[in-house]
Coordinates of C-alpha atoms in Angstrom, one line a residue:
Chain A
M1 CA 20.1 39.6 -30.5
I2 CA 23.1 37.0 -30.5
K3 CA 24.0 34.9 -33.3
L4 CA 26.7 33.2 -33.8
V5 CA 28.5 32.1 -37.2
D6 CA 30.7 29.5 -37.6
V7 CA 32.6 29.6 -34.4
H8 CA 36.0 27.5 -34.0
K9 CA 37.7 27.4 -30.7
S10 CA 40.8 25.1 -30.1
F11 CA 43.0 24.7 -27.0
G12 CA 46.1 23.3 -28.0
R13 CA 45.1 19.9 -30.3
Q14 CA 42.1 19.9 -28.5
K15 CA 39.1 20.9 -31.0
V16 CA 36.5 22.2 -28.8
L17 CA 34.0 24.0 -31.0
G18 CA 33.9 23.0 -34.6
G19 CA 31.6 25.5 -36.2
I20 CA 28.9 26.6 -34.1
N21 CA 26.2 28.3 -35.3
L22 CA 23.1 29.4 -33.5
D23 CA 20.5 32.0 -33.1
I24 CA 19.0 32.9 -30.2
E25 CA 16.2 34.7 -29.9
D26 CA 15.0 37.7 -27.7
G27 CA 13.1 37.5 -24.8
K28 CA 13.0 33.9 -24.6
T29 CA 15.0 31.3 -23.1
T30 CA 17.4 29.2 -24.5
V31 CA 19.0 25.9 -23.4
I32 CA 22.4 24.8 -24.7
I33 CA 22.5 20.8 -23.5
G34 CA 25.3 18.4 -24.4
G35 CA 27.8 15.9 -22.1
S36 CA 30.0 17.2 -19.5
G37 CA 33.1 18.4 -21.2
G38 CA 31.3 18.8 -24.5
G39 CA 32.2 22.8 -24.7
K40 CA 28.9 23.8 -23.4
S41 CA 30.6 26.3 -21.0
V42 CA 33.4 27.3 -23.7
L43 CA 30.3 28.2 -25.9
L44 CA 28.8 30.5 -23.2
K45 CA 32.1 32.5 -22.4
H46 CA 32.4 32.9 -26.1
I47 CA 28.9 34.7 -25.7
I48 CA 30.4 37.2 -23.4
G49 CA 33.8 37.5 -24.6
L50 CA 35.3 35.9 -22.0
L51 CA 36.9 33.9 -24.9
R52 CA 37.8 35.1 -28.3
P53 CA 37.0 32.1 -31.2
D54 CA 39.6 31.2 -33.2
S55 CA 37.9 32.1 -36.3
G56 CA 33.9 33.2 -37.1
Q57 CA 31.9 35.3 -35.6
V58 CA 29.8 36.1 -32.2
I59 CA 27.2 39.0 -32.9
V60 CA 25.4 40.7 -29.9
D61 CA 22.7 43.2 -31.3
G62 CA 24.7 44.0 -34.3
V63 CA 28.1 44.0 -33.2
D64 CA 30.5 41.2 -33.8
I65 CA 32.1 41.2 -30.1
A66 CA 35.5 38.8 -31.1
S67 CA 37.0 41.8 -32.8
L68 CA 36.2 44.7 -30.3
N69 CA 39.0 45.8 -28.1
D70 CA 38.5 45.8 -24.2
R71 CA 36.8 48.9 -23.7
D72 CA 33.9 48.6 -26.4
L73 CA 33.9 44.3 -25.0
N74 CA 33.1 46.0 -21.5
E75 CA 30.1 48.5 -23.2
I76 CA 28.4 45.6 -24.6
R77 CA 29.0 43.6 -21.4
K78 CA 26.7 46.0 -19.4
K79 CA 23.7 44.5 -21.3
F80 CA 24.6 41.1 -19.7
G81 CA 24.2 39.2 -16.6
M82 CA 25.8 36.0 -15.8
L83 CA 25.1 32.9 -13.1
F84 CA 28.5 30.9 -12.9
Q85 CA 27.7 27.1 -12.1
E86 CA 29.0 28.1 -8.0
A87 CA 27.9 31.8 -8.1
A88 CA 31.0 32.9 -8.3
L89 CA 30.2 35.2 -5.2
F90 CA 33.2 37.4 -4.1
D91 CA 34.3 35.7 -0.7
S92 CA 35.7 38.7 0.7
M93 CA 32.3 40.6 0.7
N94 CA 29.4 40.1 2.1
V95 CA 25.9 39.6 0.4
M96 CA 25.2 43.5 0.2
E97 CA 28.6 44.3 -1.1
N98 CA 28.3 41.4 -3.6
V99 CA 25.1 42.6 -5.2
A100 CA 25.6 46.3 -5.0
F101 CA 29.1 45.7 -6.8
P102 CA 28.1 46.0 -10.5
L103 CA 25.7 49.5 -9.0
R104 CA 28.8 50.8 -7.6
A105 CA 31.0 50.2 -10.6
H106 CA 28.4 51.5 -13.4
T107 CA 25.9 53.5 -11.7
K108 CA 26.2 57.2 -9.9
K109 CA 23.5 56.0 -7.5
K110 CA 23.8 57.2 -3.8
D111 CA 24.5 54.6 -1.3
A112 CA 20.6 54.3 0.0
E113 CA 19.4 53.8 -3.4
I114 CA 22.3 51.0 -3.8
R115 CA 20.6 49.3 -0.8
Q116 CA 17.2 49.7 -1.8
T117 CA 18.2 48.3 -5.3
V118 CA 20.1 45.4 -3.3
A119 CA 17.2 44.8 -1.1
E120 CA 14.9 44.7 -3.9
M121 CA 16.9 42.5 -5.9
L122 CA 17.4 40.2 -2.7
K123 CA 13.6 39.9 -2.4
A124 CA 13.0 39.2 -6.5
V125 CA 15.0 36.1 -5.7
G126 CA 13.4 35.1 -2.8
L127 CA 16.3 35.9 0.2
P128 CA 15.2 39.2 1.4
G129 CA 17.1 40.1 4.7
V130 CA 20.3 38.4 4.1
E131 CA 22.4 41.0 3.3
N132 CA 24.8 41.0 6.0
K133 CA 25.6 37.4 5.5
M134 CA 28.8 36.0 4.2
P135 CA 29.1 33.8 1.0
S136 CA 30.8 31.3 3.4
E137 CA 27.8 31.2 5.7
L138 CA 25.0 30.5 2.6
S139 CA 23.9 27.1 1.2
G140 CA 24.6 26.1 -2.7
G141 CA 21.4 27.1 -3.6
M142 CA 21.4 30.5 -1.7
R143 CA 24.4 31.3 -2.9
K144 CA 22.9 30.6 -6.6
R145 CA 20.1 33.0 -6.0
V146 CA 22.5 35.7 -4.4
G147 CA 24.4 35.2 -7.8
L148 CA 21.1 35.7 -9.8
A149 CA 20.3 38.9 -7.5
R150 CA 24.1 40.6 -8.5
A151 CA 23.6 39.2 -12.2
I152 CA 19.8 41.3 -12.6
A153 CA 21.2 44.0 -10.6
L154 CA 21.9 46.5 -13.5
H155 CA 18.5 45.4 -15.0
P156 CA 20.6 43.5 -18.2
Q157 CA 18.9 42.4 -21.2
I158 CA 20.3 39.3 -21.3
V159 CA 21.3 36.7 -18.6
L160 CA 23.5 33.5 -19.0
F161 CA 23.2 30.8 -16.6
D162 CA 26.1 28.2 -16.5
E163 CA 24.6 25.0 -15.2
P164 CA 22.2 26.5 -12.6
T165 CA 21.0 23.4 -11.2
T166 CA 24.1 21.5 -10.8
G167 CA 24.9 20.3 -7.4
L168 CA 21.5 21.1 -6.1
D169 CA 19.0 18.7 -4.3
P170 CA 15.6 18.1 -6.2
V171 CA 13.5 20.8 -4.2
M172 CA 16.4 23.3 -4.6
T173 CA 16.8 22.0 -8.1
E174 CA 12.7 23.1 -8.7
A175 CA 13.0 26.5 -6.7
I176 CA 16.0 27.8 -9.4
N177 CA 13.9 26.4 -12.3
E178 CA 10.8 28.5 -10.9
L179 CA 12.8 31.3 -10.2
I180 CA 14.8 31.4 -13.6
I181 CA 11.0 31.3 -15.6
E182 CA 9.7 34.1 -13.4
T183 CA 13.1 36.4 -13.6
Q184 CA 12.6 35.6 -17.5
K185 CA 9.1 36.5 -17.1
S186 CA 9.1 39.9 -15.2
F187 CA 12.5 41.3 -16.3
E188 CA 11.7 40.3 -20.2
L189 CA 15.2 39.0 -20.5
T190 CA 16.7 36.7 -23.0
C191 CA 18.1 33.8 -21.0
V192 CA 20.9 31.6 -22.5
V193 CA 21.2 28.4 -20.2
I194 CA 23.4 25.5 -20.1
S195 CA 22.6 22.1 -18.3
H196 CA 22.4 18.7 -18.6
D197 CA 19.5 18.2 -16.4
V198 CA 16.7 16.7 -18.7
Q199 CA 13.9 17.8 -16.4
S200 CA 15.1 21.4 -16.1
I201 CA 16.0 21.7 -19.7
F202 CA 12.2 21.1 -20.7
K203 CA 10.7 23.2 -17.7
V204 CA 12.9 26.5 -18.7
G205 CA 13.4 26.1 -22.3
H206 CA 11.2 27.8 -24.7
R207 CA 14.1 26.6 -27.7
I208 CA 16.8 24.3 -27.0
A209 CA 20.0 23.2 -28.9
M210 CA 22.1 20.0 -28.7
L211 CA 25.8 20.8 -28.5
Y212 CA 27.5 17.3 -29.5
E213 CA 31.4 17.4 -31.1
G214 CA 31.7 20.9 -31.2
K215 CA 28.3 21.3 -33.3
I216 CA 24.9 22.2 -32.9
V217 CA 23.2 19.1 -33.9
E218 CA 19.6 20.3 -33.1
Y219 CA 17.9 22.9 -32.6
G220 CA 14.2 23.6 -32.1
T221 CA 11.5 24.3 -29.3
S222 CA 10.5 21.7 -26.7
E223 CA 8.1 20.2 -28.8
E224 CA 10.1 19.8 -31.8
I225 CA 13.2 18.2 -29.3
R226 CA 10.8 15.8 -27.8
G227 CA 10.0 14.5 -31.3
S228 CA 13.2 14.7 -32.6
S229 CA 14.6 11.2 -34.3
N230 CA 18.2 12.3 -33.5
P231 CA 20.2 9.5 -32.2
V232 CA 22.6 11.7 -30.5
L233 CA 19.7 13.9 -28.9
R234 CA 17.4 10.6 -28.2
Q235 CA 20.0 8.9 -26.3
F236 CA 21.4 11.9 -24.2
L237 CA 18.0 12.6 -23.5
S238 CA 17.3 8.5 -22.3
G239 CA 20.4 8.5 -20.8
S240 CA 21.3 5.3 -22.3
L241 CA 24.7 4.1 -22.8
E242 CA 23.9 2.6 -26.2
G243 CA 24.1 5.3 -29.0
P244 CA 26.6 7.4 -30.7
I245 CA 27.4 9.2 -27.7
S246 CA 30.7 7.2 -26.4
V247 CA 31.3 7.2 -22.2
M248 CA 35.1 7.7 -21.9
Chain B
M1 CA 72.8 9.7 -28.0
N2 CA 69.4 9.8 -27.8
R3 CA 69.5 10.6 -24.1
I4 CA 72.0 13.4 -24.4
S5 CA 69.8 14.8 -27.4
A6 CA 66.7 14.4 -25.0
A7 CA 68.3 16.3 -21.8
V8 CA 69.4 19.0 -24.3
D9 CA 65.7 18.8 -25.6
R10 CA 64.3 19.5 -22.0
F11 CA 67.0 22.0 -20.9
G12 CA 66.1 24.0 -24.2
R13 CA 62.1 23.2 -23.1
A14 CA 62.7 24.7 -19.8
V15 CA 65.1 27.8 -21.2
L16 CA 62.2 28.7 -23.7
D17 CA 59.5 28.0 -21.1
N18 CA 60.8 30.5 -18.7
I19 CA 61.7 33.2 -21.5
E20 CA 58.1 32.9 -22.5
E21 CA 57.1 33.5 -18.6
M22 CA 59.3 36.7 -17.9
G23 CA 57.9 37.9 -21.3
R24 CA 54.6 37.5 -19.7
I25 CA 55.2 39.0 -16.6
F26 CA 56.5 41.9 -18.3
I27 CA 53.6 42.1 -20.5
L28 CA 51.5 42.3 -17.3
F29 CA 53.4 44.7 -15.9
I30 CA 52.8 47.1 -18.8
S31 CA 49.1 46.3 -18.2
V32 CA 49.4 47.4 -14.8
L33 CA 51.1 50.8 -15.8
M34 CA 48.4 51.4 -18.4
W35 CA 45.7 50.7 -16.3
M36 CA 47.8 53.2 -13.0
V37 CA 47.2 56.5 -14.7
R38 CA 43.7 55.5 -16.3
P39 CA 41.4 56.8 -13.8
P40 CA 39.6 56.3 -11.4
L41 CA 42.3 55.6 -9.0
K42 CA 40.6 53.1 -6.3
L43 CA 42.0 54.7 -3.1
R44 CA 40.1 52.3 -1.0
L45 CA 41.2 49.1 -2.5
I46 CA 44.8 50.7 -2.3
F47 CA 45.0 51.2 1.3
K48 CA 43.5 48.2 2.0
Q49 CA 46.2 46.6 0.7
M50 CA 48.9 48.8 2.1
E51 CA 47.0 47.9 5.0
F52 CA 47.5 44.6 4.5
V53 CA 51.4 44.4 2.6
G54 CA 52.3 47.2 5.2
V55 CA 51.0 47.4 8.1
K56 CA 50.4 43.8 9.1
S57 CA 54.1 43.1 8.4
I58 CA 55.2 45.7 11.1
F59 CA 55.7 42.8 13.7
V60 CA 58.1 40.4 11.3
V61 CA 59.8 43.1 9.9
V62 CA 60.5 44.5 13.7
L63 CA 61.7 40.8 14.6
T64 CA 64.1 40.2 11.6
G65 CA 65.1 43.8 11.8
T66 CA 66.6 43.9 15.5
F67 CA 67.8 40.0 15.5
T68 CA 70.1 40.4 12.5
G69 CA 71.4 43.7 13.7
M70 CA 72.1 42.2 17.0
V71 CA 73.7 39.2 15.7
M72 CA 75.5 41.4 13.0
A73 CA 77.1 43.1 16.0
L74 CA 77.8 40.2 17.8
Q75 CA 79.7 38.9 14.7
G76 CA 81.5 42.1 14.0
Y77 CA 82.7 42.3 17.6
Y78 CA 84.6 38.9 17.6
G79 CA 86.2 40.1 14.3
F80 CA 86.9 43.6 15.1
R81 CA 88.4 42.6 18.7
M82 CA 90.8 41.2 16.7
F83 CA 92.5 44.6 15.3
N84 CA 90.9 46.8 18.6
A85 CA 88.8 48.1 16.1
E86 CA 85.4 47.4 18.3
S87 CA 84.1 51.1 17.7
L88 CA 83.4 49.6 14.2
V89 CA 80.4 47.7 14.8
G90 CA 78.3 50.2 14.7
S91 CA 78.9 51.5 11.3
T92 CA 79.1 47.8 10.2
V93 CA 75.9 47.3 11.2
A94 CA 74.4 50.3 9.8
L95 CA 76.1 50.1 6.3
G96 CA 74.8 46.4 6.3
M97 CA 71.2 47.2 7.4
T98 CA 71.0 50.3 5.5
R99 CA 72.3 49.0 1.8
E100 CA 71.7 45.1 2.3
L101 CA 70.1 43.4 4.6
G102 CA 67.2 45.8 5.5
P103 CA 65.6 45.4 2.0
V104 CA 66.5 42.4 1.4
L105 CA 65.3 40.6 4.4
T106 CA 62.2 42.9 4.7
A107 CA 61.3 42.0 0.8
L108 CA 62.1 38.4 1.6
M109 CA 59.8 38.3 4.8
V110 CA 57.1 40.2 3.1
T111 CA 57.2 37.5 0.1
A112 CA 56.5 34.6 2.6
R113 CA 53.8 36.7 3.9
A114 CA 52.0 38.9 1.3
G115 CA 53.6 37.8 -2.0
S116 CA 52.0 33.9 -1.0
A117 CA 48.9 35.4 -0.3
M118 CA 48.3 37.6 -3.6
A119 CA 49.0 34.0 -5.3
A120 CA 46.7 32.2 -3.1
E121 CA 44.0 34.6 -3.1
L122 CA 44.0 35.6 -6.6
G123 CA 44.5 32.1 -7.3
T124 CA 41.6 31.0 -5.8
M125 CA 39.5 33.8 -7.0
R126 CA 40.8 32.7 -10.6
V127 CA 39.7 28.8 -9.9
T128 CA 36.0 29.7 -8.3
E129 CA 35.6 31.9 -11.5
Q130 CA 35.2 35.5 -9.3
I131 CA 38.0 36.8 -12.1
D132 CA 35.6 35.8 -14.7
A133 CA 32.8 37.3 -12.7
L134 CA 34.6 40.8 -12.1
S135 CA 35.3 40.5 -16.2
V136 CA 31.3 39.7 -17.0
M137 CA 30.6 42.7 -14.6
A138 CA 32.5 44.8 -16.8
T139 CA 35.4 45.6 -14.4
N140 CA 38.7 45.3 -15.7
P141 CA 40.2 42.5 -12.8
V142 CA 44.1 44.0 -13.8
K143 CA 42.9 47.7 -12.4
H144 CA 40.8 46.3 -10.1
L145 CA 42.9 43.7 -8.3
I146 CA 46.5 43.7 -9.5
V147 CA 47.3 47.7 -9.6
P148 CA 46.6 48.3 -5.9
R149 CA 48.7 45.2 -4.6
I150 CA 51.3 46.6 -6.7
I151 CA 51.0 50.3 -5.5
A152 CA 50.9 48.8 -2.3
G153 CA 54.1 46.6 -2.8
V154 CA 56.2 49.6 -4.1
I155 CA 55.1 52.1 -1.8
M156 CA 55.1 49.9 1.5
L157 CA 58.5 48.0 1.0
P158 CA 60.3 51.4 1.8
A159 CA 58.4 52.4 4.6
L160 CA 59.1 49.0 5.9
T161 CA 62.6 48.5 5.1
I162 CA 63.4 52.2 7.0
V163 CA 61.7 50.4 10.0
S164 CA 64.1 46.9 9.6
D165 CA 66.8 49.6 9.5
F166 CA 66.0 51.4 12.3
M167 CA 65.3 48.5 14.2
G168 CA 68.8 46.3 13.0
I169 CA 70.6 49.5 14.0
L170 CA 69.1 49.5 17.5
G171 CA 69.5 46.1 17.9
G172 CA 73.2 46.5 17.0
Y173 CA 73.3 48.9 19.9
F174 CA 71.4 47.0 22.5
V175 CA 74.3 44.2 21.9
G176 CA 77.2 46.4 21.1
V177 CA 77.0 49.1 24.2
P178 CA 75.1 47.6 27.4
I179 CA 76.3 43.4 26.6
L180 CA 79.7 43.9 24.6
N181 CA 80.8 47.4 26.4
I182 CA 81.4 49.2 23.3
N183 CA 82.0 52.7 23.7
A184 CA 78.2 54.3 22.9
G185 CA 79.6 57.5 21.7
A186 CA 82.1 56.1 19.4
F187 CA 79.2 53.5 18.6
I188 CA 77.1 56.4 17.2
K189 CA 79.7 58.8 16.2
N190 CA 81.4 56.3 13.5
I191 CA 77.6 55.7 12.3
T192 CA 77.2 58.6 11.4
K193 CA 80.6 59.3 10.1
M194 CA 80.4 56.3 7.6
V195 CA 76.9 55.7 6.8
D196 CA 75.6 58.7 4.3
L197 CA 71.8 59.7 3.1
G198 CA 72.9 57.7 0.0
D199 CA 73.3 54.8 1.4
I200 CA 69.9 55.0 3.1
Y201 CA 68.2 56.1 -0.1
N202 CA 69.7 53.6 -2.4
G203 CA 68.3 51.4 0.0
L204 CA 65.0 52.4 -0.1
I205 CA 65.3 52.7 -4.0
K206 CA 65.9 48.7 -3.8
A207 CA 63.5 48.4 -1.4
A208 CA 60.5 49.8 -3.8
F209 CA 62.0 47.8 -6.7
F210 CA 61.6 44.5 -4.4
G211 CA 57.9 45.5 -4.0
L212 CA 57.7 45.6 -7.2
I213 CA 59.1 42.2 -7.8
L214 CA 57.0 40.4 -5.1
S215 CA 53.5 41.4 -5.7
L216 CA 53.9 41.4 -9.4
V217 CA 54.9 37.7 -9.3
G218 CA 52.7 37.1 -6.6
C219 CA 49.7 38.4 -8.7
Y220 CA 51.1 37.0 -11.9
K221 CA 50.8 33.8 -10.8
G222 CA 47.8 34.1 -9.1
F223 CA 45.7 35.6 -12.2
N224 CA 47.1 32.8 -14.1
T225 CA 46.6 29.7 -11.7
T226 CA 44.8 26.8 -13.5
G227 CA 43.9 23.2 -11.7
G228 CA 41.8 23.5 -8.7
A229 CA 43.3 23.9 -5.3
E230 CA 46.5 22.0 -6.4
G231 CA 46.9 24.5 -8.9
V232 CA 46.5 27.4 -6.0
G233 CA 49.2 25.3 -3.6
K234 CA 51.3 25.4 -6.9
A235 CA 50.9 29.2 -8.1
T236 CA 51.4 29.9 -4.2
T237 CA 54.9 28.2 -3.9
E238 CA 56.2 29.4 -7.1
A239 CA 55.3 32.7 -6.6
V240 CA 57.4 32.7 -3.3
V241 CA 60.2 31.0 -5.0
L242 CA 60.3 32.7 -8.3
A243 CA 60.0 36.3 -6.1
S244 CA 62.6 35.2 -3.7
V245 CA 65.2 34.5 -6.2
S246 CA 64.4 37.6 -8.5
I247 CA 64.9 39.6 -5.3
L248 CA 68.1 38.1 -4.6
V249 CA 69.5 38.1 -8.3
S250 CA 68.3 41.3 -9.0
D251 CA 70.1 42.9 -5.4
Y252 CA 73.3 41.8 -7.1
F253 CA 72.6 43.8 -10.2
L254 CA 70.9 46.9 -8.2
T255 CA 73.9 47.1 -5.7
A256 CA 76.9 47.1 -8.9
I257 CA 74.7 49.9 -10.4
M258 CA 74.0 52.1 -7.5
F259 CA 77.4 51.6 -5.0

């Protein structure tokens, strides 16, 4: 269970998170939506301890990770996998070494076992046989799928997705959405997805939270969100220029 | 009056920024020391960096060392000839190379080649979130990325300096003896007479210190890169400038202490 309690974060004079309260349900996919530059990535980085809040608590399985030292935080992080926006594959390593990285770092598996696990993970994301390719030889969609294979290699409980469909064509967007749904089901994961792709939001999300001006202004199931009369949410979903969200 | 106070303000800010940066580099250094002694020692990564910093720099170090020794012999010859003391050319070249030019030139060349590459590589990893990915996978980026580079810098700079010293003296011999007709026996005898092992050791200690500076500054600048491709370029330039200046400034103080 992930719980954010009154999380505040500023960078210099710029306030990014102004009191986030959010309960993320186990075994479900929660999508956090909001405008570009609205603090979605900052929120995600708090959940995995890449950023620490100025005040407030980020509780993962009953532990406030904001107060942990590096060693204890690393133990908590083993419960997580994360797919970065541009996949963040290590460009000095091939696909095999990328996916094997967490296995070599945190398990005592032998090389043959690691190769087998990597092959299974790549098959699970629909990319069998690409072990020897370098990240630079892969398309954007393929990189994201390899990134997902790396994120789930250690069988984490929670997987975070940072704008997984940004920059992809509609067909690849659909493929990645299907992959998130299938992976979530088959590994029984708790997923947190941040996105501003309206079609994907309703496809992958069991629960949806709207982040606006540093606060969660609406949180509910897909149906509740569709039926919400919140003007911020309505404007965001319709993509209208008229409404409380101003375009800078 | 306003202009003066604005200028003083800017100067003050620059001084404070520099002090803050020195503090941050020092904190990184302490963190490196702590992670260095914490097992496991990642030997594969260390050897990979040693190859990059050391083996791949040999050619450029041989070239600069040889030509520096050659030009020192030539310049020394013109000066010593006035006093009929041409046989001192060898010892002058050897002392110059082992005490100063070997370590300093090697450090500057390796800064340009490997220090800049460290900043660029880590900077690119930072802006493409690869360093965040390491953290997310519960792997400490200082241990994984910086410690091997620092160890490689500290070990390989003295090794490269030995090569540079040797090639400089060889270059000096090549110019002094066959070209300028200095007596070979006198050339070598004066080297053995005037250069003692302390000169060489102190030069190597300097080299190790320079290796620490160039790798620490390169890693610091790369690790703290912000702002995409432009930021990577800026970090790389700043790493080369700061490391080069630090090497030259610290050289004076190390010389004052050691010799």
